[in-house]
XYZ file of C-alpha atoms in Angstrom:
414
model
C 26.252 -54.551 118.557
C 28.349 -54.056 121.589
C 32.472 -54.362 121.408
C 34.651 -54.426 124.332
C 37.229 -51.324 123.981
C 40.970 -51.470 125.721
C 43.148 -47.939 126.219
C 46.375 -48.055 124.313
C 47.848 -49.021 127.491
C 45.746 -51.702 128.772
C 47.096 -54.820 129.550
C 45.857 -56.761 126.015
C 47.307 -53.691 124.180
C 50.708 -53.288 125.206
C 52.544 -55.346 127.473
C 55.287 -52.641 129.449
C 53.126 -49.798 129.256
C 54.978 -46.504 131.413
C 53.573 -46.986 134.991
C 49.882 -44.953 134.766
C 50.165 -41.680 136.750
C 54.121 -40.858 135.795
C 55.503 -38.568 134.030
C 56.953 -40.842 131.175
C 53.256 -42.013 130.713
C 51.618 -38.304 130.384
C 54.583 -37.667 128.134
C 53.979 -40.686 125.929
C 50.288 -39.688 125.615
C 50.908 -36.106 124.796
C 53.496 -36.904 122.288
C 51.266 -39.207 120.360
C 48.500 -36.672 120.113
C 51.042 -34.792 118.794
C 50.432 -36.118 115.534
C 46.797 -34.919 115.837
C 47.160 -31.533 113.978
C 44.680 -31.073 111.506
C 42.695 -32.918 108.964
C 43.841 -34.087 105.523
C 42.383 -34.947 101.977
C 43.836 -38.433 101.076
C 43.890 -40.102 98.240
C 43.298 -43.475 96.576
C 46.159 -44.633 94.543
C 44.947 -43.156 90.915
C 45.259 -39.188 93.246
C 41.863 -38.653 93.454
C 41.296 -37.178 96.651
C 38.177 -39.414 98.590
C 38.812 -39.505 102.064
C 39.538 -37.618 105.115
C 41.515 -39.378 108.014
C 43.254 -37.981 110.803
C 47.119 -38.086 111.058
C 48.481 -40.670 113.258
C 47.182 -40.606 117.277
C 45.411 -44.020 118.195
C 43.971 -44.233 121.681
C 41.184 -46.903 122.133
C 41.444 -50.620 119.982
C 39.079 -53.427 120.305
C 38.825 -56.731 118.970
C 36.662 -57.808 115.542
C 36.372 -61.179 113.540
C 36.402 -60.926 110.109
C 36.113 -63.990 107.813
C 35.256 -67.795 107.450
C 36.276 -69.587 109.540
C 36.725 -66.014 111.631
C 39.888 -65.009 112.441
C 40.330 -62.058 114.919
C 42.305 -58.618 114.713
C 42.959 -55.652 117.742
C 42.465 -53.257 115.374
C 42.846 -49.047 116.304
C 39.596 -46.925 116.351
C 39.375 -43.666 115.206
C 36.014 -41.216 114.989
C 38.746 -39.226 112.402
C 38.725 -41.717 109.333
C 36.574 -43.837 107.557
C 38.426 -47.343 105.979
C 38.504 -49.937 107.948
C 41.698 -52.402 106.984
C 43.636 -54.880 108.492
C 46.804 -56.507 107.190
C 46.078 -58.835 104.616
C 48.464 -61.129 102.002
C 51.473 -58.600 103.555
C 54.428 -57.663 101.402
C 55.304 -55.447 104.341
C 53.636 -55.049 107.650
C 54.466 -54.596 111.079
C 57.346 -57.270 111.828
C 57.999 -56.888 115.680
C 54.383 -58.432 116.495
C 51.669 -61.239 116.972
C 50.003 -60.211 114.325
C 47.039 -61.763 112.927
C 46.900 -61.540 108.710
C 43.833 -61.821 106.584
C 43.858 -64.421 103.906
C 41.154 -63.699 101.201
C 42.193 -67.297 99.998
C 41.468 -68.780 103.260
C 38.054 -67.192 103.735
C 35.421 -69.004 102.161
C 33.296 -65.872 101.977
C 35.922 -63.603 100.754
C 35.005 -61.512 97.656
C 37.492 -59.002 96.021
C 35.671 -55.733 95.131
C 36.281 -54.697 91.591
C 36.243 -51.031 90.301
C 32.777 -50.916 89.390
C 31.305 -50.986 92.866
C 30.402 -47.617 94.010
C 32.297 -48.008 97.283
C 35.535 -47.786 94.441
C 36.570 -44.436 93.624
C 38.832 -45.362 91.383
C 39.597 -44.807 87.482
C 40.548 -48.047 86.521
C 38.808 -51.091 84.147
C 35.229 -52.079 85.737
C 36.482 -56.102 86.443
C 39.895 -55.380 88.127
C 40.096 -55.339 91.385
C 40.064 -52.108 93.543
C 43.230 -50.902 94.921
C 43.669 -47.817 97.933
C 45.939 -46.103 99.043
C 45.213 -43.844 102.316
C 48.454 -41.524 102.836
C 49.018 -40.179 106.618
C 50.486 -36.812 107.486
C 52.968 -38.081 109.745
C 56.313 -40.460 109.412
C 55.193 -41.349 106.284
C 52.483 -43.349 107.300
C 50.328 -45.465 104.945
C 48.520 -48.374 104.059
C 47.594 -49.679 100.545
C 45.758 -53.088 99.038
C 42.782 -53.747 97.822
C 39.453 -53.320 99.103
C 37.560 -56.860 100.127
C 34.333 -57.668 101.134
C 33.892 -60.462 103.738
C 31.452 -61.120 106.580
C 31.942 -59.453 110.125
C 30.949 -62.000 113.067
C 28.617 -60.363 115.833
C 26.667 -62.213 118.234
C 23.459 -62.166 119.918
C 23.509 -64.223 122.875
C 23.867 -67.630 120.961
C 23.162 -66.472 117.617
C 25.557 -65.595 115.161
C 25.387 -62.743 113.325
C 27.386 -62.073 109.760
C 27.353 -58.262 108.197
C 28.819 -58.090 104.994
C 31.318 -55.524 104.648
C 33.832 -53.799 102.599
C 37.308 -53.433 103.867
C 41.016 -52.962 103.308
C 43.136 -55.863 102.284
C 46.527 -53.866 103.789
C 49.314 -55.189 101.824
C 51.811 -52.545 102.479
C 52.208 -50.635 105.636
C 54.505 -47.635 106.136
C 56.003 -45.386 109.288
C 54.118 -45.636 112.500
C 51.737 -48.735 111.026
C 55.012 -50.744 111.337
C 54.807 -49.623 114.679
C 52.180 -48.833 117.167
C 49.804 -47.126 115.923
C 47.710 -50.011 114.321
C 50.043 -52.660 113.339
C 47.024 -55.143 113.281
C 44.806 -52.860 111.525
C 42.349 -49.573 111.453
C 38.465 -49.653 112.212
C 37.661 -46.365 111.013
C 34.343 -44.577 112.451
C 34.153 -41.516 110.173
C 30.594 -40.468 108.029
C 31.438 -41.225 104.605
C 30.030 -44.382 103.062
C 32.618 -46.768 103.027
C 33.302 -47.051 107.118
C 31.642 -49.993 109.215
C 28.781 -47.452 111.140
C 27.648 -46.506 107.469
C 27.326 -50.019 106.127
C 25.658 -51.376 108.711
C 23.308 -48.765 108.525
C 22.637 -49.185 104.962
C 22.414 -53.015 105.275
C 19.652 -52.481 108.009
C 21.436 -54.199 110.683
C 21.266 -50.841 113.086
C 20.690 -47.332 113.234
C 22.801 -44.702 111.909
C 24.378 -43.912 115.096
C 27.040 -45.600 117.836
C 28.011 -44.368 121.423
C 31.466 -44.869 123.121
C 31.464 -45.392 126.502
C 34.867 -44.079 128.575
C 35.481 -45.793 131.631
C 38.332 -44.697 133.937
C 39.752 -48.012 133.960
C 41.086 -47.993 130.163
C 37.990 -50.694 129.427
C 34.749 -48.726 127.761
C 32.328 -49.743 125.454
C 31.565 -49.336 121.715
C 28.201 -49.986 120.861
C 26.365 -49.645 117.059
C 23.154 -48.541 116.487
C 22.792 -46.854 119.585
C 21.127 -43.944 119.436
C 20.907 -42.441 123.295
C 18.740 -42.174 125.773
C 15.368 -40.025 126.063
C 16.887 -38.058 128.344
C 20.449 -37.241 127.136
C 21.870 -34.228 126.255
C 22.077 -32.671 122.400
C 24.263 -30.711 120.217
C 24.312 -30.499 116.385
C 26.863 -31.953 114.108
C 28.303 -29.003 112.192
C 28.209 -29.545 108.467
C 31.585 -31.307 107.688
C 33.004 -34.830 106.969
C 33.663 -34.469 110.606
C 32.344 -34.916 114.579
C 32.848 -31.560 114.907
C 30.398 -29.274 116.921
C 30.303 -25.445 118.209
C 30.957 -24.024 121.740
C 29.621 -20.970 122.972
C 30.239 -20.861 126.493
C 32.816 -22.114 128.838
C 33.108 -21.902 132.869
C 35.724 -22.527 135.302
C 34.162 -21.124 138.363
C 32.760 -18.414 136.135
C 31.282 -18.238 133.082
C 32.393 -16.514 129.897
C 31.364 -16.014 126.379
C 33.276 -17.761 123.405
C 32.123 -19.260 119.891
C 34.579 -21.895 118.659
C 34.243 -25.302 116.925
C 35.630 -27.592 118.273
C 36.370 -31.977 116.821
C 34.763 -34.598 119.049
C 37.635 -37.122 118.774
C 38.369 -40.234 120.860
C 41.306 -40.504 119.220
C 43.111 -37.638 121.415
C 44.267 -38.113 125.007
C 44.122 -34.574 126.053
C 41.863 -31.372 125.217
C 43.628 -28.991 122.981
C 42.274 -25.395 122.494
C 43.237 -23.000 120.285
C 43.796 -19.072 121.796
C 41.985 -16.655 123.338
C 40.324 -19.791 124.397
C 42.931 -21.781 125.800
C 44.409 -18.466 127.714
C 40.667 -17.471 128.746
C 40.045 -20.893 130.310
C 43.375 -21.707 131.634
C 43.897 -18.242 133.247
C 40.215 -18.333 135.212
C 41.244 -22.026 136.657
C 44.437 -20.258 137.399
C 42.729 -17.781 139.445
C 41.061 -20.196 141.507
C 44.274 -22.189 142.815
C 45.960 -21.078 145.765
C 48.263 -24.147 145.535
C 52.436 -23.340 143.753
C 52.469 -23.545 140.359
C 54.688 -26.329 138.535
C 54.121 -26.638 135.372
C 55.245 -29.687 133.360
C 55.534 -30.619 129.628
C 52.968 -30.480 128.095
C 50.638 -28.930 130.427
C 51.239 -25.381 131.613
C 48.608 -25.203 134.524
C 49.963 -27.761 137.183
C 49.978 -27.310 140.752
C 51.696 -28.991 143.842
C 50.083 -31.762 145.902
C 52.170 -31.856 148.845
C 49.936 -32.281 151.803
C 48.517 -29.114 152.975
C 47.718 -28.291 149.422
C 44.247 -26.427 148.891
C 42.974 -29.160 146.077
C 39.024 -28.787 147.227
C 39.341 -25.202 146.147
C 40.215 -26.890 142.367
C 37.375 -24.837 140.226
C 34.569 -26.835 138.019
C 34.829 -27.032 134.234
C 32.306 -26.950 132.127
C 31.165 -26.267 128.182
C 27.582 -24.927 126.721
C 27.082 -26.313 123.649
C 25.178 -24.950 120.256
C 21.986 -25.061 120.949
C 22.245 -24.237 124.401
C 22.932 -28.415 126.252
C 25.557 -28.058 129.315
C 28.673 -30.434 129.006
C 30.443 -31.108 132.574
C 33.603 -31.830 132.677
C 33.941 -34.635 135.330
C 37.700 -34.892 135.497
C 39.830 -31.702 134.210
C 42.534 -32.831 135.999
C 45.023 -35.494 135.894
C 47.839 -36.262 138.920
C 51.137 -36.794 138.168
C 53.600 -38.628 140.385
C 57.280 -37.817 140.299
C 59.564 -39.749 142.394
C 59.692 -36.913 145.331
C 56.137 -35.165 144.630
C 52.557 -35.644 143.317
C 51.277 -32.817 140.932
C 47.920 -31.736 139.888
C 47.562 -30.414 136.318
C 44.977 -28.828 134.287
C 44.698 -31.246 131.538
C 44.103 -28.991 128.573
C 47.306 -28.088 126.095
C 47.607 -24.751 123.729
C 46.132 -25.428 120.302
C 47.717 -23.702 117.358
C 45.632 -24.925 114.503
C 42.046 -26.683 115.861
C 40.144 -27.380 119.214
C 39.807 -30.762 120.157
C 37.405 -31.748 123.066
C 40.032 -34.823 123.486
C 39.124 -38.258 126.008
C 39.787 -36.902 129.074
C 36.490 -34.440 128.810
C 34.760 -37.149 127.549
C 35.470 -39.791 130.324
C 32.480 -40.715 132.716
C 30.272 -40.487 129.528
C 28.226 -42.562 126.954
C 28.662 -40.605 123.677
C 26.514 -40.781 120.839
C 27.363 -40.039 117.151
C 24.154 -40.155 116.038
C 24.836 -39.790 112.206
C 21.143 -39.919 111.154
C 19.722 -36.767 113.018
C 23.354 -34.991 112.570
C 23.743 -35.020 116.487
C 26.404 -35.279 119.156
C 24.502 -37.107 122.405
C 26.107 -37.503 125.853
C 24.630 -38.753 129.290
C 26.681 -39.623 132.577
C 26.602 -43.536 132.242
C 28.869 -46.207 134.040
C 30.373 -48.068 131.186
C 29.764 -51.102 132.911
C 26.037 -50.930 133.492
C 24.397 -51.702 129.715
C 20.990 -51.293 131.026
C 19.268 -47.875 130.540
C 15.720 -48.008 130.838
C 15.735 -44.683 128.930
C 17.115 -46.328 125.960
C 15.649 -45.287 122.772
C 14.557 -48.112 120.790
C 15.949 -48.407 117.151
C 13.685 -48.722 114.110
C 13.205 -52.358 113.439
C 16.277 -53.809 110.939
C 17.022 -57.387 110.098
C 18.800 -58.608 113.151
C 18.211 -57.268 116.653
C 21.016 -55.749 118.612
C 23.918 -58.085 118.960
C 27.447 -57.968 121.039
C 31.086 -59.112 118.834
C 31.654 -62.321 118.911
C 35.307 -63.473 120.044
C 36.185 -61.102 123.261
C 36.253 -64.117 125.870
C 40.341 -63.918 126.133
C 40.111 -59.934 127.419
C 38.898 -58.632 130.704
C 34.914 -58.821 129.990
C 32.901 -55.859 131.372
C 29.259 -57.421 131.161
């Protein structure tokens, strides 16, 4: 089940995007992962604590359909949470956009889930409907409802497939959901039971696993039930709500010992690393440039471009992983253009609470969050190529392998 992705600023995302390569558009990014410090309990609306989610910091969207007769939403992914929701029956949502709303009223296959459905974590009478309420760190971000079930539309070549699933009817959006961070909903990836990966799962429509696929364009690939190739590379989940793994070695021209965890999050823009990491790592690229340092918010390391510069002397980055599997870095570096120089900086920002191995490390990879065998996957892959010969075949479910239905009005990438 394959879904077209879009960067936050791809053309179906956001119309007047900063122009890619400035330094208003590195600034933008940097200041939305910003909000990406840390992971917190939330809460459904009777306090008990269910859920983790990260704080605000949405980088990759794609488009579902939800509903009978379907109607579609862009909605945010993010590996860091676990409800999906879109706005739904609205006494307050985002204002300023074409927003799509869900009508449980107008879907002919809309059910409302009541409080004795396991997926309800509520303390409330067993026939009344379910409400949530997720609570975000930042700007007083949140979203609360009642949770729904209603079909999700996939297709395999002409074949339509439903899944039921369980989701948030958003009634009442706060802070940066009236903004843009997901004003036409949240499709959250996380490991507990109530995201989309985990009911599909359980419903036998795929594996317990998806890959994201990065592509330097701003287009990649989300695909469930993929589990990897033969052939890929390995690391084990640590043992947390969380895609978070351990690193033990890093190089930059040379290799050094270090043992950190470190969240696998698609969500972030950038790589942040906490210290003596961040000053072992950046310090050994530094000692590899000959080119003048000049640095720029946010990223300390940068270096000028100017045309005699010495940028094929720019030092390889690479992590070992637990368990011994090598992760290149294909692209540590990102260019900025000012309007009288071009820059080269070290993407990777100081840390003072968690690592994050952010998108930029990730780009030029398929990833796989393979949730069954509690394993992080990655293999160079062109996000545009879907066939791998190496591909592992999933265990036989209901419906083969499928692609979302409704992406014809975005740039395709079959």
């Amino acid at each position: 089940y394959t879904f077209t992705m879009h960067h936050r600023h791809s053309e179906p995302v956001r119309k007047w995007p900063p122009q890619k390569g400035t330094v208003e558009y590195y600034a933008e990014l940097a200041d939305r992962d910003r909000f990406l410090r840390g992971r917190k309990l939330l809460a459904f609306s009777d306090g008990n604590s269910t859920f983790r989610i990260s704080s605000l910091g949405f980088l990759h969207y794609t488009t579902v359909e939800i509903g009978t007769p379907g109607v579609k939403f862009m909605v945010a992914l993010d590996t860091g949470s676990d409800l999906f929701w879109v706005p739904c029956d609205c006494t307050r949502c985002a204002a300023d956009f074409d927003l799509q709303i869900y009508n449980p009223n107008g879907s002919s296959t809309s059910k409302k889930v009541t409080c004795n459905n396991s997926l309800c974590r509520n303390q409330c009478p067993g026939t009344s409907n379910c409400p949530y309420m997720v609570s975000y760190v930042s700007a007083e971000t949140s979203t609360s409802g009642i949770l729904v079930e209603d079909v999700l539309h996939l297709t395999k070549e002409d074949d339509l497939v439903e899944a039921n699933v369980i989701f948030g009817c958003g009634q009442i959006q706060s802070g940066s959901f009236l903004d843009v961070a997901a004003p036409n909903g949240l499709f959250g990836l996380g490991m507990e039971k109530i995201s989309v990966p985990s009911m599909l799962s359980r419903e036998g429509f795929t594996a317990d696993s998806f890959s994201m696929c990065f592509g330097r364009d701003g287009i990649g690939r989300i695909s469930f039930g993929d589990k990897g190739s033969f052939d890929q590379d390995e690391t084990p989940f640590n043992l947390n709500p969380t895609y978070n793994v351990t690193v033990t070695q890093v190089r930059v021209g040379t290799t050094f010992d270090v043992e950190f965890t470190a969240l696998f999050d698609s969500g972030t823009s950038f790589t942040y690393l906490v210290d003596p990491t961040y000053t072992r790592l950046t310090e050994s690229f530094h000692s590899h440039v000959q080119d003048r340092r000049d640095s720029r918010i946010p990223f300390e390391y940068c270096y000028d471009m100017s045309p005699d510069a010495n940028t094929s002397l720019i030092p390889s980055v690479s992590l070992t992983m637990g368990g011994g599997s090598h992760f290149a870095v294909y692209d540590p570096i990102i260019i900025i253009s000012t309007q009288s120089e071009l820059v080269y900086c070290l993407a990777v920002v100081k840390s003072s609470e968690l690592s994050i191995i952010g998108q930029n490390f990730m780009t030029g990879y398929r990833v796989v969050f393979d949730r069954e065998k509690l394993v992080l996957g990655w293999k160079k892959f062109d996000c545009y190529d879907m066939e791998d010969r190496n591909v592992i075949p999933i265990r036989p479910h209901t419906h083969p392998p499928a692609v979302a239905a409704g992406l014809g009005h975005y740039p395709s990438t079959d």
